Short mmCIF file of N, CA, C and O in Angstrom, two decimals:
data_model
loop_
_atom_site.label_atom_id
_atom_site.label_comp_id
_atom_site.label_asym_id
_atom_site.label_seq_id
_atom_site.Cartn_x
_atom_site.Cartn_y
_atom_site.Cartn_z
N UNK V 1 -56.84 -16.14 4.81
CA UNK V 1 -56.00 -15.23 5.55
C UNK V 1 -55.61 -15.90 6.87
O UNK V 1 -56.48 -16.18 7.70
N UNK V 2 -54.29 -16.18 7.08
CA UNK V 2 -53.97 -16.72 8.40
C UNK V 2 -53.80 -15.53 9.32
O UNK V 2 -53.85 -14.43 8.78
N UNK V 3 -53.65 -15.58 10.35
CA UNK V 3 -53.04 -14.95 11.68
C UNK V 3 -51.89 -14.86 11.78
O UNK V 3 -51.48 -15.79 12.48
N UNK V 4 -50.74 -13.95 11.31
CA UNK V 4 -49.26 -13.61 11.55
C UNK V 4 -48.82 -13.05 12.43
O UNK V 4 -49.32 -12.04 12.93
N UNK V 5 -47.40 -13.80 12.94
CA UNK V 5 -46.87 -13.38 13.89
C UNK V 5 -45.11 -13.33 13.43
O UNK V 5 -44.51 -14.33 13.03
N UNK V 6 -44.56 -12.18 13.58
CA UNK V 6 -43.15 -12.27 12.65
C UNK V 6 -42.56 -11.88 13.66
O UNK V 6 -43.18 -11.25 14.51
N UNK V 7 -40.95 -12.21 13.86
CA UNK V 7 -40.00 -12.26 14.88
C UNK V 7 -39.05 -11.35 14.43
O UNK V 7 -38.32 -10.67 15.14
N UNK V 8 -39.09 -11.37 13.24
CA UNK V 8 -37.81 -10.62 11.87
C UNK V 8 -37.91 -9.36 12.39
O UNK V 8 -38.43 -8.93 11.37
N UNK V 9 -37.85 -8.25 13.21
CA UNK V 9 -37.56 -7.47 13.74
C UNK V 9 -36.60 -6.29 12.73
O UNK V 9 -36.97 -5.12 12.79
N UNK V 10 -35.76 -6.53 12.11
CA UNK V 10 -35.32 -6.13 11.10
C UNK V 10 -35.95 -5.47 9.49
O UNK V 10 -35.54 -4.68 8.64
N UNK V 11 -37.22 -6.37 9.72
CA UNK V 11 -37.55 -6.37 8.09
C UNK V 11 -38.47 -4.64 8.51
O UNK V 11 -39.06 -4.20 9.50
N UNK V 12 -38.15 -4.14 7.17
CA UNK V 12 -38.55 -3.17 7.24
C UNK V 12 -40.37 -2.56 7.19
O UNK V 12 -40.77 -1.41 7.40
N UNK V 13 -41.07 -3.61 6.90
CA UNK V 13 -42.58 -4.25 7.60
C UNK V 13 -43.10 -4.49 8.45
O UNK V 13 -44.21 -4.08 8.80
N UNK V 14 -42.21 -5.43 9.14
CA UNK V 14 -42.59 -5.58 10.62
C UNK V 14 -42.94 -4.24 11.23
O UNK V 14 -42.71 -3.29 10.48
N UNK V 15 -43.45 -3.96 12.41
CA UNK V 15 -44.24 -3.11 13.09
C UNK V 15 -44.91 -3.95 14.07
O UNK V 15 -46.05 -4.40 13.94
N UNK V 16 -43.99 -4.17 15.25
CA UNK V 16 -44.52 -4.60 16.45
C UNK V 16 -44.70 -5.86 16.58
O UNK V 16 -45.35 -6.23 17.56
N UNK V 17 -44.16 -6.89 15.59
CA UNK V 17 -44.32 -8.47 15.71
C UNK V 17 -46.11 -8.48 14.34
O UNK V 17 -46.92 -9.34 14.00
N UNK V 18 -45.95 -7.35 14.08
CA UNK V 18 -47.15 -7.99 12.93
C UNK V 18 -46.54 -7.29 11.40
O UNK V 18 -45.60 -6.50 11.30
N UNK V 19 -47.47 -7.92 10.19
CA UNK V 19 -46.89 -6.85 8.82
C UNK V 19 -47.65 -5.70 8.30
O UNK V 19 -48.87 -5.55 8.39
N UNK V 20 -46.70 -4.81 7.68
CA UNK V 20 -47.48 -3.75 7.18
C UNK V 20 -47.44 -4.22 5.58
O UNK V 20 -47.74 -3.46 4.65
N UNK V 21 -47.11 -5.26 5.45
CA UNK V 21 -46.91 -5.24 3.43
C UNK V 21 -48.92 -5.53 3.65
O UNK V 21 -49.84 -4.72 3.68
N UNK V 22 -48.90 -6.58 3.72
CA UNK V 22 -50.49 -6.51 2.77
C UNK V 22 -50.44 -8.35 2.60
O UNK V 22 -51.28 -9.22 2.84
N UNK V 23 -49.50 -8.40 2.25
CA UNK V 23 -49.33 -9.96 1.75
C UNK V 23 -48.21 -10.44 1.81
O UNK V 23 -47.44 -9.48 1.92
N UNK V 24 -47.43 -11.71 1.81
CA UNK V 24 -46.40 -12.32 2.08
C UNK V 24 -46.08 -13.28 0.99
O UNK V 24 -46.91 -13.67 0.17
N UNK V 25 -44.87 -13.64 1.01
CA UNK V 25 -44.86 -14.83 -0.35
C UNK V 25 -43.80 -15.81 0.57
O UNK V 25 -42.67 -15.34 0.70
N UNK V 26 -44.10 -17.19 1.25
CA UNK V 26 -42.84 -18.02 1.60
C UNK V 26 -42.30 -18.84 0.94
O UNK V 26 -42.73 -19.98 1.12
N UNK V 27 -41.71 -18.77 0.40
CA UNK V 27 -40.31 -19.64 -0.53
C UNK V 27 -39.77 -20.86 0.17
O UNK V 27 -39.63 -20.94 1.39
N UNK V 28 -39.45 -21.88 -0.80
CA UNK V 28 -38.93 -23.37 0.07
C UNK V 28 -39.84 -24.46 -1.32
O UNK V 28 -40.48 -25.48 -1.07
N UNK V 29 -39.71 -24.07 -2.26
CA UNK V 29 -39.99 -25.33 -3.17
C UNK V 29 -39.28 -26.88 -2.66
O UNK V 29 -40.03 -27.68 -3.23
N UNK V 30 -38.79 -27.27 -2.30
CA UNK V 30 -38.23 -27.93 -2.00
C UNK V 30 -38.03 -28.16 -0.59
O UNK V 30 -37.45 -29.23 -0.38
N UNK V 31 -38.35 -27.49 0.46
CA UNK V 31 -38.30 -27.81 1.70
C UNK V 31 -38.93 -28.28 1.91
O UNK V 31 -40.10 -28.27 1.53
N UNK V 32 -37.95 -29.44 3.16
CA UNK V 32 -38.72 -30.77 4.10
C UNK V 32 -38.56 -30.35 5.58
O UNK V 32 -38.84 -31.15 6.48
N UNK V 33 -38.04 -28.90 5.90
CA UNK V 33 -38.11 -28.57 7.10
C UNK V 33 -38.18 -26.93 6.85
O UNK V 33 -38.09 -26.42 5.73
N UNK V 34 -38.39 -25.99 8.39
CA UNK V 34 -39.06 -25.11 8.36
C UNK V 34 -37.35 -24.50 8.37
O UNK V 34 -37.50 -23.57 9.15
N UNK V 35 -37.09 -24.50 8.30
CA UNK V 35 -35.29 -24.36 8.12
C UNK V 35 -34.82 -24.10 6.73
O UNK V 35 -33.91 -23.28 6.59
N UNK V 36 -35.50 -24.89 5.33
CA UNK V 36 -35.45 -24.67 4.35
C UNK V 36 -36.49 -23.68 3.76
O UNK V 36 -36.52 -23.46 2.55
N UNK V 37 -37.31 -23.10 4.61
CA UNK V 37 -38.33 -22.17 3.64
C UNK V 37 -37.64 -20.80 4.26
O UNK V 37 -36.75 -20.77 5.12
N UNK V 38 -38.37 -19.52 3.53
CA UNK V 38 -37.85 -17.97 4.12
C UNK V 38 -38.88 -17.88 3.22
O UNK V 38 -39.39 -18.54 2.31
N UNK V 39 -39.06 -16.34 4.07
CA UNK V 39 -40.37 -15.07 3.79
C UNK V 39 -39.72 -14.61 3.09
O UNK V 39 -39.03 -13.66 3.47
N UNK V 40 -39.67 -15.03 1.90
CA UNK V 40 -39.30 -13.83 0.09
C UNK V 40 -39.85 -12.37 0.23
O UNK V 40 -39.24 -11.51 -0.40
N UNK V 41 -40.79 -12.05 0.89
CA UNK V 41 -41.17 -10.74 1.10
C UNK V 41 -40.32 -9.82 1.62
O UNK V 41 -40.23 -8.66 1.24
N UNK V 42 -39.58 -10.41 2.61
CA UNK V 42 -38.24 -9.55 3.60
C UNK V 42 -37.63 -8.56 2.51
O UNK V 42 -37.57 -8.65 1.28
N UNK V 43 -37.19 -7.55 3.42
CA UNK V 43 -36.63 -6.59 2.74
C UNK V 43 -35.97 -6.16 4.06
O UNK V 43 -36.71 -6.09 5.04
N UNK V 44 -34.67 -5.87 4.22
CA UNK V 44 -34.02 -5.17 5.27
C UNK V 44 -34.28 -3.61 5.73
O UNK V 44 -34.59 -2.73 4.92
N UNK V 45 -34.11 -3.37 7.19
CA UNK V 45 -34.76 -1.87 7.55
C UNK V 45 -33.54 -1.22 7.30
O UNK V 45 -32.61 -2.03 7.25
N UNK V 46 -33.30 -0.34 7.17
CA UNK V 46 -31.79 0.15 6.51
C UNK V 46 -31.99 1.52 7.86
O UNK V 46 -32.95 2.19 8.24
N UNK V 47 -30.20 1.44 8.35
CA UNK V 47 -30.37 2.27 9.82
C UNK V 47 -30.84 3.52 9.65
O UNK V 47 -30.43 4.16 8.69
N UNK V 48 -31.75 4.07 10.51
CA UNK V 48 -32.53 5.15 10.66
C UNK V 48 -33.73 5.02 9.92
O UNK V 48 -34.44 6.02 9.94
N UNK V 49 -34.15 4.02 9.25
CA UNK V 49 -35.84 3.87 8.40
C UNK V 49 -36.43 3.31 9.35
O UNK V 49 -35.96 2.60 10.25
N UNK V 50 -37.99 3.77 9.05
CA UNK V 50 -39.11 3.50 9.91
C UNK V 50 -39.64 2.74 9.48
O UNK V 50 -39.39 2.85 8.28
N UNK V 51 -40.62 1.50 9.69
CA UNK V 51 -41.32 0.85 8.58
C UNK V 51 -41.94 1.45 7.59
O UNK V 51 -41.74 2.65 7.45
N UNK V 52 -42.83 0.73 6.68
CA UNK V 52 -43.50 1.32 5.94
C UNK V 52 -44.77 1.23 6.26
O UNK V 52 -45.75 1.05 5.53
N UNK V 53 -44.70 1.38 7.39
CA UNK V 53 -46.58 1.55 7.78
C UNK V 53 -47.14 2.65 7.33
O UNK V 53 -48.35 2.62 7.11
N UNK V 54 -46.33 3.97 7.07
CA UNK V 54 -46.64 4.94 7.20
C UNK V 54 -47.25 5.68 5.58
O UNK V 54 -47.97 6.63 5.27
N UNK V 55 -46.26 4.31 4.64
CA UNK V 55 -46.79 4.90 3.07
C UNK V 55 -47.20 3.69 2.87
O UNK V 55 -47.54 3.80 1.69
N UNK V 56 -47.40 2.72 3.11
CA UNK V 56 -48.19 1.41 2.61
C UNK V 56 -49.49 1.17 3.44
O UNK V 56 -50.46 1.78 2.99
N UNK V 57 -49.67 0.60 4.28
CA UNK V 57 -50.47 -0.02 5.37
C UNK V 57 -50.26 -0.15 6.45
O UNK V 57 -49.10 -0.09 6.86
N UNK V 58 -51.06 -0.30 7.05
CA UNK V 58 -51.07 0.02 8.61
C UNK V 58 -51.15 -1.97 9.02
O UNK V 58 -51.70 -2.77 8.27
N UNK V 59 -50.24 -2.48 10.76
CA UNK V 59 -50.05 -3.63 10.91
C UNK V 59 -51.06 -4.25 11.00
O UNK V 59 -51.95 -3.82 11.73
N UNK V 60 -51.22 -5.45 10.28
CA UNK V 60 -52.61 -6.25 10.36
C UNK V 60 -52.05 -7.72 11.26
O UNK V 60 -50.96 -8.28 11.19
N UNK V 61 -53.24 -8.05 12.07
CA UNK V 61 -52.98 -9.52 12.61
C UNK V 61 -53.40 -10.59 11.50
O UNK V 61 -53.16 -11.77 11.77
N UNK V 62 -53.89 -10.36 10.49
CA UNK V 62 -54.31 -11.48 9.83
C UNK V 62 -53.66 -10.81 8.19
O UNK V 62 -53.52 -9.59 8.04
N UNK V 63 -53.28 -12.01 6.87
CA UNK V 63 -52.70 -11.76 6.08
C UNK V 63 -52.97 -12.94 5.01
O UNK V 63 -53.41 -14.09 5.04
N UNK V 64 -52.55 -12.16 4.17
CA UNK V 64 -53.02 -13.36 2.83
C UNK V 64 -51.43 -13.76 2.82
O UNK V 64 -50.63 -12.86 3.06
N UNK V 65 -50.98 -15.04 2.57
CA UNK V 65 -50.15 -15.49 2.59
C UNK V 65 -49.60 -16.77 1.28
O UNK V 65 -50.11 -17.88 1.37
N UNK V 66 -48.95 -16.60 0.54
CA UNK V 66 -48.64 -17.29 -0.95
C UNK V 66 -47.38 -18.00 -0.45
O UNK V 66 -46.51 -17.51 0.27
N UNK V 67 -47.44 -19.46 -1.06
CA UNK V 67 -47.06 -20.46 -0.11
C UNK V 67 -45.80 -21.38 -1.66
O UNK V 67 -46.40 -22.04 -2.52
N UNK V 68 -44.77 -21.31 -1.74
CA UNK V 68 -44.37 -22.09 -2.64
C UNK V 68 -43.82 -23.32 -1.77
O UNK V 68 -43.05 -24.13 -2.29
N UNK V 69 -44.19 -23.44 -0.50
CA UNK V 69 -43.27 -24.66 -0.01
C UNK V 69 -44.45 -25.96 0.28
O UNK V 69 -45.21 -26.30 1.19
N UNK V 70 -43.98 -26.53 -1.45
CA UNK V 70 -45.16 -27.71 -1.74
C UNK V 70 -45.38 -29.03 -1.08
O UNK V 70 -46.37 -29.75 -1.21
N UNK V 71 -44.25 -29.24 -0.31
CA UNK V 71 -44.07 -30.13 0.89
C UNK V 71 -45.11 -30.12 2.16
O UNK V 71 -45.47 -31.06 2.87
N UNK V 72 -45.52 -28.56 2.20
CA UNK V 72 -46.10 -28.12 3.85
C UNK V 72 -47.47 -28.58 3.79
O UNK V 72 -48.07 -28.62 2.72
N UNK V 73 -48.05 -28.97 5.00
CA UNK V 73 -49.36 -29.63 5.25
C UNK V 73 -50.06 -28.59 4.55
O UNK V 73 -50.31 -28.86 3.37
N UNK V 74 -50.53 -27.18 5.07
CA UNK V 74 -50.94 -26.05 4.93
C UNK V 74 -50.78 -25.90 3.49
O UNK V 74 -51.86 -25.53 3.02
N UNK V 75 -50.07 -26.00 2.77
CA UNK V 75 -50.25 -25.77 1.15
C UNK V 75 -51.08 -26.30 0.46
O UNK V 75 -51.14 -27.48 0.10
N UNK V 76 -52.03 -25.07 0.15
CA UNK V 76 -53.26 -25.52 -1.09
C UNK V 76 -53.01 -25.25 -2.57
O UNK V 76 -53.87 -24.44 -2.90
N UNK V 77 -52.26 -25.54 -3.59
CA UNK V 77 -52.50 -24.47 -4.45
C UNK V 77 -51.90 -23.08 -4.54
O UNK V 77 -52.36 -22.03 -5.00
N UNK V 78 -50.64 -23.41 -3.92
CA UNK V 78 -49.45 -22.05 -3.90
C UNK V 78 -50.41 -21.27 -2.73
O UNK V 78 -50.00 -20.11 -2.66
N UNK V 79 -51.37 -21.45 -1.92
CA UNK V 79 -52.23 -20.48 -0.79
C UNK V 79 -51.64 -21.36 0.67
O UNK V 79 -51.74 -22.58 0.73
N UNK V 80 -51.00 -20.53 1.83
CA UNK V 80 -51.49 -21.00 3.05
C UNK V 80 -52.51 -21.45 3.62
O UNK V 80 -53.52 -21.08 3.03
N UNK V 81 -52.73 -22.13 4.55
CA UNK V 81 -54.35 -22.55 5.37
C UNK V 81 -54.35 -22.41 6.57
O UNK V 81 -55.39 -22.23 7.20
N UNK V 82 -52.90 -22.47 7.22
CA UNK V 82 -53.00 -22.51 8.36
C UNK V 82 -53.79 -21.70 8.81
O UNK V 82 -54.19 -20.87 8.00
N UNK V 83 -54.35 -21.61 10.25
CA UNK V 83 -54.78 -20.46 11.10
C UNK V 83 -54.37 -19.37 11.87
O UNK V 83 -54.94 -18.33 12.22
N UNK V 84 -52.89 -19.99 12.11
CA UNK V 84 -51.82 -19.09 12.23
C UNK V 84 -50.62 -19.30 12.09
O UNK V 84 -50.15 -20.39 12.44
N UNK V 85 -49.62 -18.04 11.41
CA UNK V 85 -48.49 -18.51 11.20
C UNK V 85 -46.96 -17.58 11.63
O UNK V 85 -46.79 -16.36 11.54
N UNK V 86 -46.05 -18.56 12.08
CA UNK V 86 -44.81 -17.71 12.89
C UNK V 86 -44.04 -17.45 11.96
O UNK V 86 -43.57 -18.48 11.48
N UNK V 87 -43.66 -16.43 11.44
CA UNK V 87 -41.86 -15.79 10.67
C UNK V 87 -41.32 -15.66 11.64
O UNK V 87 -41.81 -14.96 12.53
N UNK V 88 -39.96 -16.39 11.81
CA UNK V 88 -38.66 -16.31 12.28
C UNK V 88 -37.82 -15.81 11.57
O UNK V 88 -37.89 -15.92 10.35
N UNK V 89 -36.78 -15.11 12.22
CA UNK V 89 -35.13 -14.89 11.85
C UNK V 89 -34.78 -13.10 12.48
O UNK V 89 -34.75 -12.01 11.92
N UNK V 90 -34.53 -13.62 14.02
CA UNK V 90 -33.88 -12.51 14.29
C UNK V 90 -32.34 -12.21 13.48
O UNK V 90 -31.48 -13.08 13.33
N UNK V 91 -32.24 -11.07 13.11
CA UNK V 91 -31.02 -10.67 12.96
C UNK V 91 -30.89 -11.10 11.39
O UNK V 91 -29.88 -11.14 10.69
N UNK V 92 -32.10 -11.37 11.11
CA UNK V 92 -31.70 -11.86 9.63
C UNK V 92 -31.01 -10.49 8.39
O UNK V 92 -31.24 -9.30 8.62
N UNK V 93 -30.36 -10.86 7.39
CA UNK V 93 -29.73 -9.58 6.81
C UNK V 93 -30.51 -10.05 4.88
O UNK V 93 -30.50 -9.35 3.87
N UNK V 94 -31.07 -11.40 5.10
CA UNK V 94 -32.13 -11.35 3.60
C UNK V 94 -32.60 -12.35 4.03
O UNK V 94 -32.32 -12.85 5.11
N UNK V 95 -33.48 -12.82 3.12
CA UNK V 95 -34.20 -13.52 2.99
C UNK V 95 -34.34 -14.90 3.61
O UNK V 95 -35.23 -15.44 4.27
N UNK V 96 -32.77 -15.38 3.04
CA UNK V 96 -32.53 -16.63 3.53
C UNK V 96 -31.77 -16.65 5.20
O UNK V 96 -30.91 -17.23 5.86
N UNK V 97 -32.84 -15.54 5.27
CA UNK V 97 -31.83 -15.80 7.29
C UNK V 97 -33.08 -15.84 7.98
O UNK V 97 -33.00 -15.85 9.21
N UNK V 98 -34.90 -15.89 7.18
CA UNK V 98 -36.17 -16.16 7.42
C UNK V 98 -36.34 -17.49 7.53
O UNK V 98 -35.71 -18.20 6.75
N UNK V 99 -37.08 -18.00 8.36
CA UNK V 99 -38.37 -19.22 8.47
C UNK V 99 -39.80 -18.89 8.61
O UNK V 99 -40.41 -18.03 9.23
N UNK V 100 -40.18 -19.93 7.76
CA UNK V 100 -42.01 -20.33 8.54
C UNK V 100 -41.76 -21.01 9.08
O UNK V 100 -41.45 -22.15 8.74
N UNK V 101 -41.83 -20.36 10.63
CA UNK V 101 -41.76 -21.94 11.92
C UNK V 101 -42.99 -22.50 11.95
O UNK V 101 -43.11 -23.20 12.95
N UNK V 102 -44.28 -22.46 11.01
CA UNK V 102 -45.17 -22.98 11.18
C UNK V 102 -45.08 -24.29 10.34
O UNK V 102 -45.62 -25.28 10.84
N UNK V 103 -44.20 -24.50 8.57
CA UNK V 103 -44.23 -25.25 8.49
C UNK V 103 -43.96 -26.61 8.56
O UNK V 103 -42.85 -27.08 8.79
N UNK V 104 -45.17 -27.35 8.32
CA UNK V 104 -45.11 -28.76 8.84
C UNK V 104 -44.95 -29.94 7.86
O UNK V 104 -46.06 -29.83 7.34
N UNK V 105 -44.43 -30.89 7.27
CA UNK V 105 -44.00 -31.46 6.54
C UNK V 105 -45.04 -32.81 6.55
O UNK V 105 -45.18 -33.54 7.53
N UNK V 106 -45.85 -33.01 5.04
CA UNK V 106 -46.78 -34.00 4.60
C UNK V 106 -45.38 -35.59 5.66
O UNK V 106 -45.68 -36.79 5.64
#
């Protein structure tokens, strides 16, 4: 479980710079920069919705995190390692408007 910190302000999870899903999945098979991966988990807050803290989970600082970007130091085995990790993309409208600014390239 790393330490999350998400910027995505939009996603309908977020709750205060942390997540209410439970778990995360970052996408980027192929990425050699943190530019090519996004949080597949994103889902847009649609105007007037609240997160879903309220029927899923409540915001956790720490998260299990599923890693397809096989390039990144931190990738074990489709699992994160880091100790902590940043989601970017203000203003994002899906998926691909996310980063892991944490990852770091073998």
């Amino acid at each position: 479980m790393a330490e999350l910190k998400c910027s995505v302000e939009n996603c309908t999870y977020n709750d205060q710079h942390l997540c209410c899903k439970g778990d995360i999945m970052v996408g980027g098979r192929h990425a050699s920069s943190c530019d090519e991966t996004c949080c597949e988990s994103f889902v847009p807050r649609r105007e007037g919705q609240d997160t879903f803290k309220n029927s899923t989970s409540h915001p956790c600082n720490t998260i299990s995190i599923d890693c397809k970007a096989g390039k990144c130091e931190y990738n074990s085995d489709y699992k994160c390692t880091a100790g902590h990790v940043d989601i970017c993309g203000c203003g994002a409208c899906d998926c691909s408007g996310t980063a892991c600014a944490t990852f770091t390239d073998l």
